[in-house]
XYZ file of C-alpha atoms in Angstrom:
424
model
C 60.231 0.142 111.477
C 59.963 2.629 114.324
C 57.898 5.632 115.428
C 56.753 8.236 112.925
C 57.026 11.736 114.461
C 53.250 12.358 115.074
C 52.838 9.028 116.840
C 56.041 9.618 118.807
C 54.582 12.972 119.981
C 51.314 11.277 120.943
C 53.087 8.558 122.910
C 55.171 11.098 124.856
C 52.032 13.079 125.715
C 50.379 9.969 127.073
C 53.446 9.124 129.146
C 54.032 12.692 130.391
C 53.158 11.830 133.967
C 54.556 8.296 134.034
C 57.666 7.480 136.003
C 58.624 3.790 135.940
C 60.276 3.014 139.234
C 63.039 0.425 139.279
C 66.791 0.020 139.614
C 69.749 -1.461 137.786
C 70.754 -5.027 138.634
C 73.792 -6.270 140.443
C 76.281 -8.769 139.060
C 75.663 -11.001 142.026
C 71.942 -11.071 141.315
C 72.600 -11.877 137.686
C 74.925 -14.667 138.558
C 72.445 -16.201 140.948
C 69.648 -15.913 138.414
C 71.682 -17.691 135.772
C 71.444 -20.733 137.991
C 67.895 -20.980 139.342
C 68.870 -23.637 141.878
C 71.099 -21.058 143.583
C 68.768 -18.089 143.168
C 67.991 -15.990 146.200
C 66.052 -12.809 147.032
C 68.841 -10.194 147.048
C 66.435 -7.322 147.655
C 65.795 -8.643 151.162
C 69.379 -7.653 152.042
C 69.951 -4.122 153.439
C 72.190 -3.078 150.513
C 69.583 -4.233 147.979
C 66.680 -2.364 149.573
C 65.507 0.889 148.134
C 67.076 3.958 149.647
C 63.654 5.656 149.868
C 59.987 4.982 149.162
C 59.094 8.283 147.606
C 55.802 8.536 145.753
C 55.107 9.800 142.279
C 56.241 6.661 140.495
C 54.784 3.406 139.283
C 56.168 0.094 138.194
C 56.704 -0.969 134.607
C 54.008 -3.585 134.981
C 51.468 -1.009 136.219
C 52.123 1.546 133.477
C 49.606 2.004 130.698
C 50.764 0.771 127.271
C 50.679 3.533 124.661
C 49.388 3.065 121.129
C 52.340 2.123 118.900
C 52.952 2.612 115.187
C 52.809 -0.495 113.045
C 56.064 -2.393 112.566
C 57.613 -2.174 109.098
C 59.551 -5.267 108.226
C 63.254 -4.692 107.621
C 63.009 -6.640 104.405
C 60.424 -4.193 103.110
C 62.284 -1.113 104.270
C 64.701 0.076 101.614
C 65.086 3.331 103.472
C 66.416 1.863 106.701
C 69.644 3.938 106.659
C 67.747 7.139 105.881
C 65.319 6.368 108.691
C 68.232 5.748 111.049
C 69.445 9.291 110.347
C 65.944 10.758 110.507
C 65.468 9.291 113.979
C 68.868 10.404 115.193
C 68.263 14.000 114.050
C 64.757 13.961 115.502
C 66.355 13.304 118.911
C 68.611 16.360 118.464
C 71.737 14.486 117.367
C 73.077 14.125 120.940
C 76.874 14.179 121.217
C 77.482 13.859 124.965
C 76.218 10.511 126.208
C 76.293 8.599 129.539
C 77.572 5.097 128.803
C 75.903 1.998 130.215
C 77.443 1.007 133.537
C 76.265 -1.941 135.676
C 74.858 -0.559 138.920
C 76.075 2.964 138.068
C 74.023 4.453 135.236
C 70.764 4.238 137.120
C 68.142 7.022 136.927
C 69.407 9.394 139.698
C 72.928 9.361 138.280
C 71.627 9.818 134.695
C 69.605 12.806 135.822
C 72.624 14.319 137.584
C 74.704 13.930 134.420
C 71.918 15.413 132.329
C 71.847 18.479 134.533
C 75.549 18.977 133.796
C 75.476 18.611 130.038
C 74.765 14.990 129.133
C 72.434 14.950 126.136
C 71.451 11.264 126.215
C 72.066 8.217 128.412
C 72.036 4.430 128.565
C 70.448 2.376 131.281
C 72.560 -0.183 133.032
C 72.702 -3.485 131.200
C 69.587 -5.554 131.824
C 69.565 -9.300 131.566
C 66.897 -10.130 128.973
C 65.920 -13.564 130.295
C 65.572 -12.400 133.884
C 63.670 -9.348 132.708
C 61.102 -11.535 130.977
C 60.749 -14.055 133.817
C 60.965 -12.069 137.039
C 58.366 -9.443 137.856
C 60.357 -8.064 140.795
C 63.409 -7.667 138.589
C 61.386 -5.772 135.981
C 59.755 -3.489 138.505
C 62.994 -2.682 140.332
C 65.646 -2.699 137.635
C 64.292 -0.369 134.982
C 63.678 3.245 135.972
C 62.871 6.246 133.880
C 60.849 9.443 133.936
C 59.630 12.032 131.419
C 62.891 14.085 131.637
C 65.021 11.044 131.039
C 65.242 11.268 127.288
C 66.808 10.466 124.868
C 67.212 7.073 126.507
C 68.881 3.838 125.411
C 67.646 0.699 127.211
C 70.397 -1.891 127.014
C 69.936 -5.679 127.213
C 72.363 -8.575 127.136
C 71.018 -11.672 125.432
C 71.804 -14.854 123.540
C 68.313 -15.903 122.527
C 66.500 -13.781 119.865
C 63.014 -14.661 121.059
C 63.765 -13.914 124.695
C 65.423 -10.619 123.731
C 62.407 -9.575 121.729
C 60.044 -10.359 124.597
C 62.179 -8.225 126.928
C 62.510 -5.364 124.396
C 58.782 -5.278 123.776
C 58.247 -4.428 127.432
C 60.341 -1.232 127.271
C 60.067 0.013 123.694
C 57.359 2.508 124.625
C 59.654 4.231 127.112
C 62.884 4.665 125.243
C 64.433 5.946 122.028
C 66.590 2.910 121.266
C 66.692 -0.678 122.419
C 70.396 -1.453 122.664
C 72.075 -4.856 122.531
C 75.239 -5.260 124.603
C 77.903 -6.964 122.518
C 80.728 -5.338 124.462
C 80.786 -6.654 128.046
C 84.201 -8.329 128.549
C 83.748 -9.573 132.128
C 83.887 -13.159 133.297
C 80.209 -13.191 134.092
C 79.541 -12.475 130.412
C 81.737 -15.409 129.444
C 79.842 -17.698 131.833
C 76.426 -16.448 130.601
C 77.476 -16.437 126.905
C 76.574 -12.820 126.131
C 78.274 -9.431 125.676
C 81.682 -9.448 123.937
C 81.810 -13.258 124.053
C 79.197 -13.455 121.334
C 81.905 -12.158 118.965
C 82.823 -15.806 118.589
C 79.339 -16.476 117.145
C 78.588 -13.806 114.543
C 75.524 -15.631 113.133
C 73.910 -15.469 116.574
C 74.734 -11.744 116.836
C 73.169 -11.180 113.409
C 69.989 -13.076 114.405
C 69.616 -11.005 117.614
C 69.785 -7.752 115.676
C 67.483 -8.915 112.901
C 64.906 -10.190 115.395
C 64.550 -6.755 116.966
C 64.919 -4.739 113.762
C 62.039 -6.703 112.189
C 59.693 -6.539 115.181
C 60.218 -3.354 117.223
C 58.684 0.057 116.820
C 61.878 1.786 117.901
C 65.338 1.501 116.347
C 67.910 -1.037 117.412
C 71.372 0.112 118.516
C 74.409 -2.000 119.300
C 77.398 -1.425 121.531
C 80.494 -3.352 120.482
C 84.220 -3.751 121.069
C 86.783 -4.051 118.276
C 88.577 -7.140 117.042
C 92.406 -7.260 117.156
C 92.365 -7.268 113.326
C 90.821 -4.174 111.795
C 89.442 -6.119 108.829
C 87.413 -8.222 111.231
C 86.120 -5.148 112.951
C 84.965 -3.569 109.707
C 83.246 -6.750 108.514
C 81.565 -6.965 111.930
C 80.275 -3.387 111.729
C 79.030 -3.851 108.171
C 77.208 -7.023 109.174
C 75.448 -5.235 112.043
C 74.317 -2.455 109.715
C 72.971 -4.969 107.175
C 71.150 -6.811 109.973
C 69.232 -3.628 110.886
C 71.334 -1.843 113.472
C 70.401 1.860 113.310
C 73.161 3.239 115.533
C 76.513 1.720 116.455
C 78.546 2.544 119.537
C 82.146 1.418 119.236
C 84.379 0.872 122.267
C 87.917 1.208 120.887
C 89.364 -1.655 122.888
C 89.334 -5.374 122.320
C 87.612 -7.927 124.496
C 90.893 -8.666 126.331
C 91.693 -4.995 126.994
C 89.586 -4.576 130.120
C 91.755 -2.035 131.957
C 91.002 1.420 130.545
C 93.973 2.952 132.362
C 96.364 0.405 130.964
C 95.023 0.207 127.375
C 94.290 3.339 125.336
C 91.193 3.108 123.134
C 91.978 2.946 119.403
C 90.356 5.990 117.853
C 91.768 5.045 114.468
C 89.660 1.840 114.525
C 86.601 3.858 115.425
C 87.325 6.244 112.562
C 87.618 3.293 110.169
C 84.259 1.957 111.348
C 82.702 5.380 110.833
C 83.980 5.444 107.269
C 82.780 1.897 106.572
C 79.153 2.166 107.602
C 76.348 4.563 106.672
C 74.517 4.739 110.039
C 75.372 7.084 112.940
C 78.383 5.993 115.024
C 79.290 6.793 118.623
C 82.832 6.614 120.022
C 83.698 5.148 123.413
C 87.059 5.334 125.195
C 89.651 7.857 126.452
C 87.089 10.538 127.416
C 88.456 12.215 130.591
C 87.327 15.818 130.060
C 85.660 17.999 127.483
C 88.824 18.580 125.469
C 88.936 14.797 124.922
C 85.365 14.980 123.606
C 86.398 17.534 120.995
C 89.572 15.632 120.074
C 87.660 12.361 119.719
C 84.922 13.841 117.531
C 87.469 15.529 115.304
C 89.630 12.403 115.033
C 86.944 9.790 114.498
C 84.176 11.799 112.783
C 81.723 10.102 115.103
C 78.354 11.609 115.867
C 78.902 11.534 119.593
C 80.940 10.093 122.482
C 80.219 7.898 125.460
C 81.905 8.328 128.818
C 81.810 5.945 131.771
C 84.540 5.826 134.429
C 85.404 9.538 134.213
C 81.761 10.473 134.721
C 81.578 8.350 137.886
C 84.268 10.560 139.429
C 82.977 13.793 137.896
C 79.359 13.759 136.747
C 79.798 17.399 135.620
C 82.419 16.400 133.011
C 80.216 17.249 130.049
C 79.648 20.767 131.339
C 83.373 21.437 130.967
C 84.292 21.178 134.674
C 87.460 19.280 135.605
C 88.834 17.709 138.749
C 92.213 18.908 140.008
C 93.861 15.906 138.341
C 92.813 16.961 134.875
C 93.274 20.683 135.486
C 96.881 19.860 136.216
C 96.991 17.948 132.925
C 96.582 21.271 131.116
C 97.817 24.819 131.590
C 96.914 25.665 135.190
C 96.560 29.342 134.353
C 93.689 28.640 131.978
C 91.430 27.256 134.721
C 89.703 28.794 137.749
C 87.655 27.565 140.685
C 84.118 26.891 139.367
C 82.502 27.400 142.786
C 81.447 23.735 142.850
C 83.111 20.622 144.263
C 82.481 16.907 144.280
C 80.822 17.070 147.698
C 78.228 19.408 146.166
C 77.629 16.825 143.455
C 77.227 14.081 146.069
C 74.554 16.114 147.810
C 72.753 16.706 144.543
C 72.932 12.974 143.783
C 71.512 12.072 147.201
C 68.578 14.462 146.675
C 67.870 12.773 143.351
C 68.001 9.386 145.102
C 65.376 10.640 147.550
C 63.192 11.484 144.556
C 64.029 8.366 142.530
C 64.733 5.498 144.979
C 67.554 3.037 144.197
C 69.224 0.250 146.174
C 71.645 1.484 148.840
C 74.510 -0.432 147.198
C 74.282 1.976 144.247
C 74.294 5.038 146.531
C 77.298 3.681 148.406
C 79.165 3.021 145.158
C 78.615 6.505 143.800
C 79.614 8.158 147.065
C 82.866 6.227 147.069
C 83.648 7.171 143.467
C 82.763 10.853 143.709
C 84.583 11.347 147.001
C 87.572 9.112 146.291
C 90.109 11.961 146.458
C 88.723 13.146 149.746
C 88.733 9.690 151.244
C 92.392 9.259 150.270
C 93.177 12.229 152.553
C 90.747 11.152 155.300
C 90.732 7.334 155.126
C 89.110 7.035 158.550
C 85.963 8.609 157.140
C 85.945 6.031 154.373
C 86.285 3.364 157.027
C 83.246 4.789 158.802
C 81.268 4.607 155.603
C 82.365 1.023 154.928
C 81.414 0.002 158.439
C 77.827 1.208 158.067
C 75.667 -1.911 157.550
C 72.632 0.288 156.989
C 72.874 3.718 155.432
C 70.534 6.684 155.813
C 70.426 9.995 153.974
C 70.881 11.781 157.245
C 74.091 9.924 157.984
C 75.437 10.573 154.474
C 74.736 14.250 154.576
C 76.498 14.441 157.957
C 79.463 12.535 156.526
C 79.776 14.988 153.650
C 79.751 17.944 156.106
C 82.379 16.158 158.190
C 84.641 15.866 155.155
C 84.130 19.539 154.416
C 85.140 20.471 157.941
C 88.254 18.300 157.730
C 89.348 19.065 154.231
C 87.914 22.424 153.366
C 87.033 22.481 149.629
C 88.300 20.373 146.780
C 86.927 22.400 143.903
C 86.097 21.572 140.351
C 87.619 23.857 137.771
C 86.353 25.695 134.702
C 88.145 27.504 131.914
C 88.762 31.213 132.358
C 87.551 31.815 128.776
C 84.643 30.496 126.749
C 86.898 28.715 124.268
C 85.845 25.270 125.367
C 82.165 26.080 125.212
C 82.530 27.390 121.676
C 83.643 23.980 120.487
C 80.078 22.715 120.716
C 78.103 25.727 119.487
């Protein structure tokens, strides 16, 4: 059904020096590609061009294909739940996980989060049909390297055969192929994928079964909850029976898009955890490390996913907090960690020089990590927005300019080791 440990070790040795160089896709590109008559070449635009052309990487299409273990049919595999747990434990049972984010969970950002405590990460959502049809999309939109593990590669899809073809291209370079059943955006409605497949459960089941019966790596699914808990539990059980080996549950419904307005329902996640036998991950309401501990204790989940909070503070999983969340607790229990978000921006830029991505991604991350600083110095934000073409030199100078204007805006750490002890 998926890799046995000796073969997994062999595959990783063969791929030790392989870095697949690509980038996550934009919603605009996806929308254009859904309608071939309106398709364009977005990478010819300045914001879609790579921010660097560093060496040391190769495209997915150029990479050697490792020897894979034989597929074991799901129908023949009475131990599928046990194997799901065996695989999860083999990966180290990661608890702190970077969620999939369109245009924002690309390789440089994943590597930054891993440096500061993330134990696993998802790629941005990849469109399965475009991935199978477009060589440029494949070579630019999927990036990984040997340190980028454990890794979930996520696809959206509505055709089992197309999904399998896409998944086959990446299964050698990841630890799970993930199916996105949670995207609630309008583009997912138009394309008939993500959370809008919740209206067609037989199709969802067929997508999971297709991969579970034909891949060498496990299948994971990321879902949202139904308004009725009974429907959610039936949904989760169906996914497990179809061959899902790991389930990530976003504790909001399809209509609850605003994470600041709608609190995630941890009770629903707990109910799912109690209803299925496979590992479960919780998604929603993770703002700092105390939330991680509270969520794990409340839901019983194996791990948590964080998205929006990580964009502002990629060091969240290391226990560091922004001033906003320091003030949410006892101020006397925190101290200056000697690091601020400008430092994180510089680290991110250096990773982008090593692992090139489109400039639109760089611009997006800079805005999110320096949002508090820009609110104080909006004219610097205007200068950034007015740059039709970015360079690393200009961005480094902008960061120094903010430092000179603002001084420091530190991240904070606990004065004691209490928080760290929660995860030892």
